[in-house]
Short mmCIF file of C-alpha atoms (C1' of nucleotides) in Angstrom, two decimals:
data_model
loop_
_atom_site.label_atom_id
_atom_site.label_comp_id
_atom_site.label_asym_id
_atom_site.label_seq_id
_atom_site.Cartn_x
_atom_site.Cartn_y
_atom_site.Cartn_z
CA MET A 98 0.08 0.03 -0.13
CA ALA A 99 1.50 3.28 -1.25
CA SER A 100 -0.84 5.31 0.73
CA ASP A 101 0.78 4.42 4.13
CA GLN A 102 3.63 5.95 2.86
CA THR A 103 1.64 9.42 1.80
CA ARG A 104 0.10 8.85 5.88
CA THR A 105 3.40 8.56 7.69
CA ALA A 106 4.99 11.19 5.47
CA ILE A 107 2.60 13.91 6.59
CA LEU A 108 2.41 12.44 10.13
CA ALA A 109 6.29 13.39 10.15
CA ALA A 110 6.31 16.11 8.34
CA ALA A 111 3.21 18.11 10.96
CA GLU A 112 4.91 16.72 14.26
CA ARG A 113 8.42 18.08 12.28
CA LEU A 114 7.14 21.27 12.22
CA TYR A 115 4.34 21.93 14.98
CA ALA A 116 7.07 21.14 17.14
CA GLU A 117 9.04 24.01 15.63
CA ARG A 118 6.98 26.38 15.13
CA GLY A 119 3.82 25.84 16.75
CA PHE A 120 0.31 24.68 16.47
CA GLY A 121 -0.67 28.39 15.67
CA ASP A 122 1.95 29.50 12.83
CA VAL A 123 1.99 25.78 10.39
CA THR A 124 -0.86 25.36 7.99
CA LEU A 125 -1.71 22.64 6.77
CA ARG A 126 -0.10 23.90 3.04
CA ASP A 127 3.03 24.33 5.19
CA ILE A 128 2.71 20.39 6.32
CA VAL A 129 1.96 18.89 3.11
CA ALA A 130 4.43 21.08 1.28
CA GLU A 131 7.15 19.89 3.73
CA ALA A 132 5.37 16.42 2.82
CA ASN A 133 5.84 16.55 -0.52
CA VAL A 134 2.46 15.35 -0.63
CA ASN A 135 -1.10 16.76 -2.39
CA LEU A 136 -3.14 19.65 -0.58
CA ALA A 137 -5.86 17.38 -0.53
CA ALA A 138 -4.51 14.00 0.99
CA VAL A 139 -4.19 15.70 4.55
CA ASN A 140 -8.15 15.63 4.33
CA TYR A 141 -8.54 12.01 2.85
CA HIS A 142 -6.42 10.34 5.21
CA PHE A 143 -7.48 12.01 8.29
CA GLY A 144 -10.62 13.81 8.01
CA SER A 145 -9.75 17.09 8.55
CA LYS A 146 -6.61 18.83 10.29
CA ASP A 147 -7.57 18.54 13.97
CA GLU A 148 -8.03 14.68 13.32
CA LEU A 149 -4.40 14.76 12.22
CA ILE A 150 -3.24 16.77 15.49
CA ALA A 151 -5.21 14.31 17.59
CA GLU A 152 -3.30 11.00 16.27
CA LEU A 153 -0.18 12.80 16.32
CA PHE A 154 -0.63 13.47 20.54
CA VAL A 155 -2.29 9.98 21.44
CA THR A 156 0.27 8.55 19.20
CA ARG A 157 2.60 10.30 21.44
CA SER A 158 1.11 10.26 24.65
CA ILE A 159 1.27 6.45 24.49
CA GLN A 160 4.65 6.41 24.06
CA THR A 161 5.73 8.63 26.65
CA ASN A 162 2.99 6.79 29.33
CA ARG A 163 4.99 3.69 28.17
CA GLU A 164 8.07 5.07 28.82
CA ARG A 165 7.37 6.26 31.98
CA LEU A 166 5.49 2.87 33.19
CA ASN A 167 7.70 0.45 32.13
CA GLU A 168 10.19 2.72 34.51
CA LEU A 169 7.96 2.50 37.67
CA LYS A 170 7.75 -0.97 36.73
CA ALA A 171 11.14 -1.68 36.29
CA ALA A 172 11.47 -0.08 39.97
CA GLU A 173 8.96 -1.79 41.52
CA GLU A 174 10.73 -5.01 40.08
CA ARG A 175 14.21 -3.78 41.92
CA GLY A 176 12.20 -2.92 45.30
CA GLY A 177 10.82 -5.94 45.78
CA GLY A 178 7.08 -4.81 44.71
CA ARG A 179 7.93 -1.31 46.41
CA ALA A 180 9.45 0.88 44.53
CA ALA A 181 11.36 3.91 46.22
CA ILE A 182 10.06 7.33 46.13
CA GLU A 183 12.97 8.93 44.45
CA ASP A 184 12.66 6.01 41.50
CA ILE A 185 8.80 6.39 41.17
CA MET A 186 9.72 10.42 40.76
CA ARG A 187 12.19 9.80 38.56
CA ALA A 188 10.13 6.99 36.40
CA LEU A 189 7.90 10.03 36.47
CA VAL A 190 9.77 13.46 34.96
CA GLY A 191 12.65 11.02 33.62
CA PRO A 192 11.49 10.41 30.27
CA THR A 193 10.54 13.95 29.27
CA LEU A 194 13.47 15.64 30.56
CA ARG A 195 15.96 13.38 28.67
CA GLY A 196 13.62 13.48 25.82
CA CYS A 197 13.02 17.19 25.67
CA LEU A 198 16.91 18.93 27.03
CA GLY A 199 20.73 17.73 26.16
CA PRO A 200 23.44 19.09 24.21
CA ASP A 201 23.69 17.10 20.93
CA ARG A 202 19.82 16.88 19.89
CA GLU A 203 17.58 19.65 20.03
CA GLY A 204 15.76 17.33 21.92
CA SER A 205 13.86 14.53 19.67
CA THR A 206 11.02 15.78 17.57
CA ALA A 207 8.56 13.70 19.16
CA ALA A 208 9.81 15.75 22.36
CA ARG A 209 9.71 18.73 21.35
CA PHE A 210 6.03 18.00 19.69
CA MET A 211 4.34 17.09 23.00
CA ILE A 212 6.13 20.21 25.07
CA ARG A 213 4.44 22.10 22.55
CA ALA A 214 1.16 20.02 22.85
CA SER A 215 1.47 20.95 26.58
CA ILE A 216 1.87 24.68 25.72
CA GLU A 217 -0.62 25.91 23.21
CA SER A 218 -3.21 23.51 24.39
CA VAL A 219 -5.62 23.41 21.05
CA PRO A 220 -8.98 22.35 21.35
CA PRO A 221 -8.30 18.18 20.09
CA ILE A 222 -5.57 18.11 22.18
CA ARG A 223 -7.44 19.64 25.00
CA ARG A 224 -9.82 16.86 24.92
CA ILE A 225 -7.53 14.68 24.74
CA LYS A 226 -5.62 15.52 27.85
CA ASN A 227 -8.15 14.92 30.15
CA ARG A 228 -7.16 11.21 30.13
CA GLU A 229 -3.68 11.92 31.64
CA VAL A 230 -5.57 11.78 34.74
CA ASP A 231 -5.91 8.45 34.96
CA HIS A 232 -2.20 7.75 33.95
CA LEU A 233 -0.83 10.11 36.35
CA ARG A 234 -3.12 8.27 39.22
CA LYS A 235 -0.81 5.00 38.37
CA PHE A 236 2.44 7.10 40.12
CA ALA A 237 -0.14 8.25 42.72
CA ALA A 238 -1.08 4.88 43.76
CA ALA A 239 2.58 3.89 43.73
CA MET A 240 3.83 6.72 45.57
CA ARG A 241 1.05 5.82 48.20
CA ARG A 242 2.65 2.07 48.71
CA ALA A 243 6.29 4.30 49.51
CA MET A 244 4.88 6.52 51.83
CA PRO A 245 2.36 4.46 53.72
CA GLY A 246 0.30 6.50 55.95
CA ARG A 247 1.61 9.95 54.31
CA ASP A 248 -1.47 12.20 53.35
CA ASP A 249 -2.70 11.37 50.33
CA THR A 250 -2.73 15.68 49.91
CA GLU A 251 0.97 15.55 50.58
CA LEU A 252 1.34 13.38 47.79
CA TYR A 253 -0.64 14.80 45.45
CA TRP A 254 1.31 18.31 45.49
CA GLY A 255 4.44 16.32 45.48
CA LEU A 256 3.59 14.90 41.91
CA HIS A 257 2.21 18.16 40.85
CA PHE A 258 5.02 19.90 41.68
CA ALA A 259 7.97 17.31 40.33
CA LEU A 260 5.46 18.03 36.84
CA ALA A 261 5.66 21.72 37.40
CA MET A 262 9.77 21.52 38.11
CA ALA A 263 10.30 19.50 35.08
CA HIS A 264 7.31 20.98 33.04
CA HIS A 265 8.76 24.34 33.58
CA THR A 266 12.68 23.41 32.73
CA ILE A 267 11.74 22.18 29.27
CA ARG A 268 9.62 25.31 28.32
CA GLU A 269 11.74 28.07 30.62
CA LYS A 270 14.76 27.18 29.80
CA GLU A 271 16.15 29.83 27.46
CA ARG A 272 15.12 32.04 30.23
CA LEU A 273 16.73 30.35 32.65
CA LEU A 274 20.08 30.32 30.49
CA ARG A 275 19.71 33.87 30.08
CA LEU A 276 19.07 34.56 33.58
CA SER A 277 21.74 32.60 35.19
CA GLU A 278 24.21 33.68 32.15
CA GLY A 279 24.90 30.07 31.13
CA LYS A 280 25.93 29.08 34.95
CA CYS A 281 22.44 26.84 34.95
CA ASP A 282 23.79 23.99 32.48
CA LEU A 283 20.78 22.62 31.07
CA ASP A 284 23.01 19.87 29.04
CA ASP A 285 23.52 17.60 31.38
CA VAL A 286 20.38 16.03 32.09
CA ARG A 287 20.93 13.44 34.56
CA ALA A 288 21.66 16.03 36.69
CA ILE A 289 18.83 17.81 36.51
CA ILE A 290 16.66 14.58 36.74
CA ASP A 291 18.41 14.20 40.19
CA ARG A 292 17.61 17.31 41.45
CA VAL A 293 14.14 17.67 40.33
CA VAL A 294 13.95 14.16 42.25
CA THR A 295 15.79 15.21 44.99
CA VAL A 296 13.85 18.10 45.40
CA THR A 297 10.76 16.56 45.22
CA VAL A 298 10.84 14.11 47.94
CA MET A 299 12.02 16.76 50.15
CA ALA A 300 8.94 18.43 49.50
CA LEU A 301 7.23 14.89 50.13
CA THR A 302 9.12 13.93 53.19
CA MET A 303 9.05 17.56 55.00
CA GLY A 304 5.82 17.49 55.06
CA GLU A 305 5.69 13.80 56.65
CA ALA A 306 8.63 15.31 59.24
CA ALA A 307 6.17 18.46 60.36
CA VAL A 308 3.13 16.20 60.61
CA SER A 309 4.08 12.94 62.38
CA ALA A 310 6.58 13.34 65.03
CA PRO A 311 7.61 17.20 66.43
CA PRO A 312 11.88 16.25 66.75
CA PRO A 313 11.85 15.09 62.40
CA ALA A 314 14.36 12.85 61.60
CA ARG A 315 16.50 13.86 58.67
CA PRO A 316 14.49 12.57 55.73
CA ALA A 317 16.33 9.50 54.81
CA VAL A 318 16.68 10.49 51.49
CA MET A 319 18.82 12.89 52.11
CA HIS A 320 21.80 10.27 53.15
CA GLY A 321 22.19 8.84 49.38
CA ARG A 322 21.02 11.32 46.92
CA LEU A 323 22.17 14.26 48.67
CA THR A 324 25.98 13.96 48.42
CA ARG A 325 26.25 13.91 44.59
CA GLN A 326 28.94 16.46 43.20
CA ASP A 327 26.63 18.02 40.60
CA LEU A 328 24.69 19.69 43.45
CA MET B 287 -12.49 63.31 25.30
CA ALA B 288 -14.55 60.85 24.24
CA SER B 289 -11.86 58.74 22.77
CA ASP B 290 -10.28 58.21 25.80
CA GLN B 291 -13.31 55.96 26.52
CA THR B 292 -13.55 53.78 23.34
CA ARG B 293 -10.14 52.97 23.70
CA THR B 294 -10.88 52.15 27.33
CA ALA B 295 -13.45 50.20 26.73
CA ILE B 296 -11.08 48.54 24.03
CA LEU B 297 -8.68 47.41 26.22
CA ALA B 298 -10.76 46.17 29.44
CA ALA B 299 -12.79 43.98 26.21
CA ALA B 300 -9.56 42.51 25.06
CA GLU B 301 -8.56 41.68 28.18
CA ARG B 302 -11.94 39.61 29.37
CA LEU B 303 -11.86 37.73 26.25
CA TYR B 304 -8.40 36.35 25.35
CA ALA B 305 -8.27 35.82 29.62
CA GLU B 306 -11.23 33.98 29.29
CA ARG B 307 -10.53 32.52 26.12
CA GLY B 308 -7.09 32.85 24.96
CA PHE B 309 -4.99 34.80 21.97
CA GLY B 310 -5.87 32.04 19.16
CA ASP B 311 -9.48 31.84 19.51
CA VAL B 312 -10.81 35.87 19.81
CA THR B 313 -10.84 38.10 16.63
CA LEU B 314 -11.21 41.45 16.82
CA ARG B 315 -14.87 41.56 16.02
CA ASP B 316 -15.70 39.76 19.27
CA ILE B 317 -13.55 42.35 20.86
CA VAL B 318 -15.11 45.47 19.73
CA ALA B 319 -18.57 43.39 19.62
CA GLU B 320 -18.06 42.83 23.78
CA ALA B 321 -16.87 46.79 23.94
CA ASN B 322 -19.39 48.05 21.85
CA VAL B 323 -17.80 49.63 19.25
CA ASN B 324 -17.17 50.01 15.68
CA LEU B 325 -14.48 47.30 14.39
CA ALA B 326 -12.43 50.43 12.97
CA ALA B 327 -11.61 51.46 16.16
CA VAL B 328 -9.15 49.07 17.23
CA ASN B 329 -6.64 50.14 14.29
CA TYR B 330 -7.54 54.00 14.56
CA HIS B 331 -6.62 53.75 18.02
CA PHE B 332 -3.75 51.25 18.48
CA GLY B 333 -2.36 50.89 15.06
CA SER B 334 -3.11 47.05 14.87
CA LYS B 335 -3.73 43.95 16.58
CA ASP B 336 -0.67 43.57 18.03
CA GLU B 337 0.11 46.68 19.52
CA LEU B 338 -3.32 46.28 21.27
CA ILE B 339 -1.84 42.87 22.23
CA ALA B 340 1.60 44.34 23.75
CA GLU B 341 -0.22 47.39 25.33
CA LEU B 342 -2.10 45.22 27.14
CA PHE B 343 0.59 42.69 28.08
CA VAL B 344 3.19 45.86 28.80
CA THR B 345 0.51 47.31 31.42
CA ARG B 346 0.22 44.15 32.91
CA SER B 347 3.47 43.04 33.26
CA ILE B 348 4.67 46.91 35.09
CA GLN B 349 1.61 46.52 37.64
CA THR B 350 2.29 42.77 38.85
CA ASN B 351 6.70 43.80 38.98
CA ARG B 352 5.65 46.76 40.83
CA GLU B 353 3.68 44.83 43.13
CA ARG B 354 6.11 42.27 43.56
CA LEU B 355 8.87 44.75 44.10
CA ASN B 356 7.01 46.60 46.68
CA GLU B 357 6.49 43.22 48.83
CA LEU B 358 10.63 42.63 47.99
CA LYS B 359 11.35 46.42 49.62
CA ALA B 360 8.78 45.95 52.34
CA ALA B 361 10.93 42.90 53.20
CA GLU B 362 14.27 43.85 53.10
CA GLU B 363 13.15 47.02 55.23
CA ARG B 364 11.21 45.06 57.65
CA GLY B 365 14.41 42.87 58.01
CA GLY B 366 16.74 45.86 57.56
CA GLY B 367 18.46 45.77 54.27
CA ARG B 368 18.86 41.77 53.55
CA ALA B 369 15.33 40.21 53.80
CA ALA B 370 14.43 36.48 54.76
CA ILE B 371 15.19 34.21 52.06
CA GLU B 372 11.39 33.15 52.70
CA ASP B 373 9.63 37.21 52.49
CA ILE B 374 11.77 36.90 49.21
CA MET B 375 9.58 33.90 47.18
CA ARG B 376 7.23 34.94 48.80
CA ALA B 377 6.91 38.66 46.98
CA LEU B 378 8.00 36.27 44.07
CA VAL B 379 4.91 33.76 43.96
CA GLY B 380 2.95 35.68 46.09
CA PRO B 381 0.96 38.69 43.86
CA THR B 382 0.85 36.22 40.74
CA LEU B 383 -0.60 33.22 43.13
CA ARG B 384 -3.34 35.65 45.17
CA GLY B 385 -4.26 36.94 41.62
CA CYS B 386 -4.68 33.62 39.73
CA LEU B 387 -6.53 31.97 42.68
CA GLY B 388 -8.86 31.92 45.18
CA PRO B 389 -12.22 30.96 45.90
CA ASP B 390 -14.74 33.76 45.53
CA ARG B 391 -13.14 35.24 42.45
CA GLU B 392 -11.98 33.06 39.51
CA GLY B 393 -8.72 34.94 39.64
CA SER B 394 -8.90 38.57 38.37
CA THR B 395 -9.58 38.96 34.74
CA ALA B 396 -5.78 41.09 34.60
CA ALA B 397 -4.10 38.08 36.51
CA ARG B 398 -5.89 35.29 34.30
CA PHE B 399 -4.71 37.64 30.91
CA MET B 400 -0.93 37.33 32.20
CA ILE B 401 -1.64 33.38 32.51
CA ARG B 402 -2.70 33.26 29.04
CA ALA B 403 -0.03 35.95 27.91
CA SER B 404 2.44 33.31 29.92
CA ILE B 405 0.88 30.02 28.17
CA GLU B 406 -0.03 31.00 24.81
CA SER B 407 3.29 33.10 23.39
CA VAL B 408 1.99 35.10 20.77
CA PRO B 409 4.62 37.10 19.14
CA PRO B 410 3.79 40.52 19.67
CA ILE B 411 3.63 39.00 24.28
CA ARG B 412 7.26 37.25 23.19
CA ARG B 413 8.81 40.32 21.99
CA ILE B 414 8.45 41.37 25.38
CA LYS B 415 8.62 39.07 27.64
CA ASN B 416 12.58 39.29 26.69
CA ARG B 417 13.05 42.11 29.56
CA GLU B 418 11.53 39.95 31.92
CA VAL B 419 14.52 38.52 32.89
CA ASP B 420 15.79 42.03 33.88
CA HIS B 421 12.98 41.63 36.28
CA LEU B 422 14.37 38.64 37.79
CA ARG B 423 17.61 39.45 38.78
CA LYS B 424 16.35 41.94 40.83
CA PHE B 425 15.29 39.07 42.96
CA ALA B 426 18.32 37.22 42.44
CA ALA B 427 20.46 40.06 43.62
CA ALA B 428 18.16 40.16 46.89
CA MET B 429 18.31 35.99 47.66
CA ARG B 430 21.94 36.59 47.32
CA ARG B 431 21.98 39.15 49.84
CA ALA B 432 20.13 36.88 51.74
CA MET B 433 22.04 33.39 51.18
CA PRO B 434 25.35 35.26 51.06
CA GLY B 435 28.63 32.64 49.93
CA ARG B 436 25.56 30.34 48.37
CA ASP B 437 26.73 29.41 44.90
CA ASP B 438 24.74 31.68 42.13
CA THR B 439 23.68 28.74 40.28
CA GLU B 440 21.78 27.09 43.18
CA LEU B 441 20.20 30.92 43.66
CA TYR B 442 18.88 30.76 39.98
CA TRP B 443 17.42 27.14 40.06
CA GLY B 444 15.47 28.03 43.60
CA LEU B 445 14.23 30.94 41.59
CA HIS B 446 13.74 28.86 38.44
CA PHE B 447 11.45 25.90 40.52
CA ALA B 448 9.72 28.37 43.01
CA LEU B 449 7.94 30.12 39.13
CA ALA B 450 7.73 26.74 37.81
CA MET B 451 5.22 25.93 41.13
CA ALA B 452 3.46 28.73 41.22
CA HIS B 453 3.03 28.59 37.48
CA HIS B 454 1.83 25.59 36.97
CA THR B 455 -0.72 25.44 40.09
CA ILE B 456 -2.47 28.23 38.39
CA ARG B 457 -2.23 26.33 34.79
CA GLU B 458 -3.25 23.25 35.78
CA LYS B 459 -5.04 23.65 38.36
CA GLU B 460 -7.93 22.03 37.17
CA ARG B 461 -5.69 19.12 36.69
CA LEU B 462 -4.55 18.70 40.49
CA LEU B 463 -8.38 19.04 41.78
CA ARG B 464 -9.58 16.07 39.37
CA LEU B 465 -6.42 14.03 40.15
CA SER B 466 -6.81 14.58 44.20
CA GLU B 467 -10.20 14.45 43.83
CA GLY B 468 -10.79 18.15 45.28
CA LYS B 469 -8.60 17.15 48.42
CA CYS B 470 -5.90 19.67 47.29
CA ASP B 471 -7.36 22.80 48.46
CA LEU B 472 -6.41 25.51 45.47
CA ASP B 473 -8.50 27.91 47.36
CA ASP B 474 -6.63 28.04 50.13
CA VAL B 475 -4.21 30.76 48.38
CA ARG B 476 -2.15 31.40 51.43
CA ALA B 477 -1.49 28.25 52.08
CA ILE B 478 -0.45 27.32 48.54
CA ILE B 479 1.67 30.22 49.04
CA ASP B 480 3.26 28.98 52.35
CA ARG B 481 4.16 25.61 50.43
CA VAL B 482 5.75 27.06 47.47
CA VAL B 483 7.68 28.97 49.41
CA THR B 484 8.63 25.93 51.64
CA VAL B 485 9.85 23.74 49.58
CA THR B 486 11.57 26.57 47.67
CA VAL B 487 13.73 27.02 50.55
CA MET B 488 14.23 23.68 51.02
CA ALA B 489 15.38 23.64 47.85
CA LEU B 490 17.56 26.09 48.48
CA THR B 491 19.43 25.44 51.48
CA MET B 492 19.33 21.46 51.05
CA GLY B 493 21.75 22.27 48.52
CA GLU B 494 24.06 24.43 51.09
CA ALA B 495 23.81 21.58 53.54
CA ALA B 496 25.64 19.20 51.06
CA VAL B 497 27.71 21.73 49.71
CA SER B 498 29.35 23.53 53.03
CA ALA B 499 28.85 20.52 56.15
CA PRO B 500 28.88 17.02 55.57
CA PRO B 501 26.89 17.15 59.02
CA PRO B 502 24.29 18.98 57.70
CA ALA B 503 22.28 20.98 60.24
CA ARG B 504 18.65 20.99 59.64
CA PRO B 505 17.27 24.04 57.66
CA ALA B 506 16.44 27.00 59.31
CA VAL B 507 13.35 27.51 58.08
CA MET B 508 11.73 24.13 58.94
CA HIS B 509 11.77 25.74 62.32
CA GLY B 510 9.58 28.59 62.14
CA ARG B 511 7.46 27.94 59.10
CA LEU B 512 7.23 23.82 58.86
CA THR B 513 4.84 23.58 61.87
CA ARG B 514 1.91 25.06 60.08
CA GLN B 515 -1.14 23.18 60.32
CA ASP B 516 -2.30 23.31 56.60
CA LEU B 517 1.29 21.15 55.63
"C1'" DG C 201 -22.04 79.90 14.53
"C1'" DA C 202 -18.32 78.39 11.14
"C1'" DT C 203 -14.56 76.12 10.92
"C1'" DA C 204 -10.68 72.65 11.88
"C1'" DG C 205 -9.39 68.79 13.79
"C1'" DT C 206 -10.46 64.32 15.78
"C1'" DT C 207 -13.63 60.16 16.35
"C1'" DT C 208 -17.00 56.74 14.84
"C1'" DC C 209 -19.26 54.41 11.08
"C1'" DA C 210 -20.37 51.01 7.49
"C1'" DT C 211 -18.09 48.52 4.01
"C1'" DA C 212 -15.04 47.36 0.89
"C1'" DC C 213 -10.19 44.69 0.56
"C1'" DA C 214 -6.86 41.42 0.39
"C1'" DT C 215 -5.54 37.11 1.70
"C1'" DA C 216 -5.09 33.18 4.24
"C1'" DT C 217 -6.63 28.55 5.14
"C1'" DG C 218 -9.25 24.24 6.02
"C1'" DT C 219 -12.86 21.81 3.70
"C1'" DT C 220 -14.48 19.50 -0.96
"C1'" DT C 221 -15.18 18.27 -5.73
"C1'" DG C 222 -14.74 15.63 -9.64
"C1'" DA C 223 -11.94 14.00 -12.74
"C1'" DA C 224 -7.20 11.62 -13.82
"C1'" DA C 225 -3.96 8.06 -11.83
"C1'" DA C 226 -2.32 4.01 -10.01
"C1'" DG C 227 -3.49 0.01 -8.01
"C1'" DC C 228 -4.89 -5.15 -8.08
"C1'" DA C 229 -7.83 -8.89 -8.95
"C1'" DA C 230 -9.98 -11.76 -12.24
"C1'" DT D 140 -6.64 -6.61 -20.29
"C1'" DT D 141 -10.76 -5.56 -18.20
"C1'" DG D 142 -13.15 -3.66 -14.42
"C1'" DC D 143 -13.23 -2.15 -10.12
"C1'" DT D 144 -11.51 0.32 -5.76
"C1'" DT D 145 -7.79 3.42 -4.02
"C1'" DT D 146 -5.69 7.42 -3.90
"C1'" DT D 147 -3.61 11.63 -6.00
"C1'" DC D 148 -3.72 15.81 -8.02
"C1'" DA D 149 -5.29 20.84 -9.41
"C1'" DA D 150 -8.44 23.72 -8.68
"C1'" DA D 151 -12.53 25.48 -6.57
"C1'" DC D 152 -15.12 26.95 -2.61
"C1'" DA D 153 -16.63 29.10 1.50
"C1'" DT D 154 -15.35 31.85 4.94
"C1'" DA D 155 -12.88 34.09 9.08
"C1'" DT D 156 -9.92 37.59 9.49
"C1'" DG D 157 -7.03 41.97 9.78
"C1'" DT D 158 -6.86 46.10 7.65
"C1'" DA D 159 -8.41 50.23 4.82
"C1'" DT D 160 -11.23 53.40 3.21
"C1'" DG D 161 -14.25 57.95 2.55
"C1'" DA D 162 -17.88 59.69 4.35
"C1'" DA D 163 -20.32 61.44 8.05
"C1'" DA D 164 -20.64 62.53 13.00
"C1'" DC D 165 -18.98 65.02 16.80
"C1'" DT D 166 -16.10 68.13 19.76
"C1'" DA D 167 -14.05 72.40 20.25
"C1'" DT D 168 -11.86 76.81 19.53
"C1'" DC D 169 -12.05 81.24 17.80
#
DNA sequence: GATAGTTTCATACATATGTTTGAAAAGCAA
DNA sequence: TTGCTTTTCAAACATATGTATGAAACTATC
């Protein structure tokens, strides 16, 4: 089937252009020019522009979520059914950060597309995005297992802040670079992931200290992770 | 001058609509209908659509920045020239969070407009936004005074994460509400500000602990702020 | 109250953009 | 090949949208 060739070319071209210039600035004519196909091909193969965008987004969403869940699963197996909280957070923010930051590549096209999608919030994507909550719930559940007895509210805030830091770092990396005059190394993805994870775990354990015991034991996480030279 | 009336009506209507529906979905015709003025009035008074958006954005930017700087200044005077790091962060994230969250109001129109602006990143705004770095530098300077000897890199990351948490909380409040099934109280703005500030200060002092002294003293901030009942 | 400058208005213009159409081309099974 | 389906193509369509225009209404100064 040569038709799949056209379909694939459109998908690839669209993702590339959307990732680069955003949804607002890319027209169907831009896409078909990039893909070297006829204008009508988009509507023939996808029905509409919105359905094209939706297909792009669901495909990539599934991929990212699978990556995250794979890491989570690996961590849980490593821990005999209960993953360490750090590894859970690492599974949450690692795939996205690795995909979107880094020295050589400008971030893969797929990752940059997903960033755009989470920034610009165009209608077809907004509709799909609501399912993301179900995915995040799996991480909330893992966190609950890792920190039993912890108040759920705290878990949600921790999850929320982890995504905040990861996401914002990707979105505003230019600004952070300029603000810090290059001092913040945005190519050292490992260090960034460590940093986000460390802060998140501190935020999560901090609450525990304040709520459970008046003389709070220093959080367990500070022992291992905090002596890294990159902090 | 009756001309100012039209100008003002356009500005107000535009801000309201942009705040509500975003830049992508609002046309000049929507704006002039909302403002009850003629279509040509926009180009007569502002020159172009982009210049209208730019004027809205610079006005609000100046206001937000002034609010922040006022709080910062007050904190520095309270501390005799050197503000506590918590109060600096509070001055940074407080105005925005107070403006955009809260029970009664849906967040002021002005604040919601600024959120849109920071989300959608339309060309005229992108051009202006570059000056924001200069504003943030004032906070970096205050932080440096509050934590002398601290590595600059850490300060920038702390500043960056504070904005990340504040911003992301505003952007994704619906999702956090659904994820937590209402357990995360997004109407208690004071508690949210405290939470963001506490985590940020922990992130900032955590590095200090790891870098300076091998047996890290429990961060000073944990004494005062951490016993709040809302954590 | 006449005149000059300012503002408003209805309307038109130009163009960008998603979509549709109908015919031509290509693929494929018999 | 023949006949049918699937795919491609150029062109047209419909419309939304920012902008421009020229006349009318309004305002203020003398």
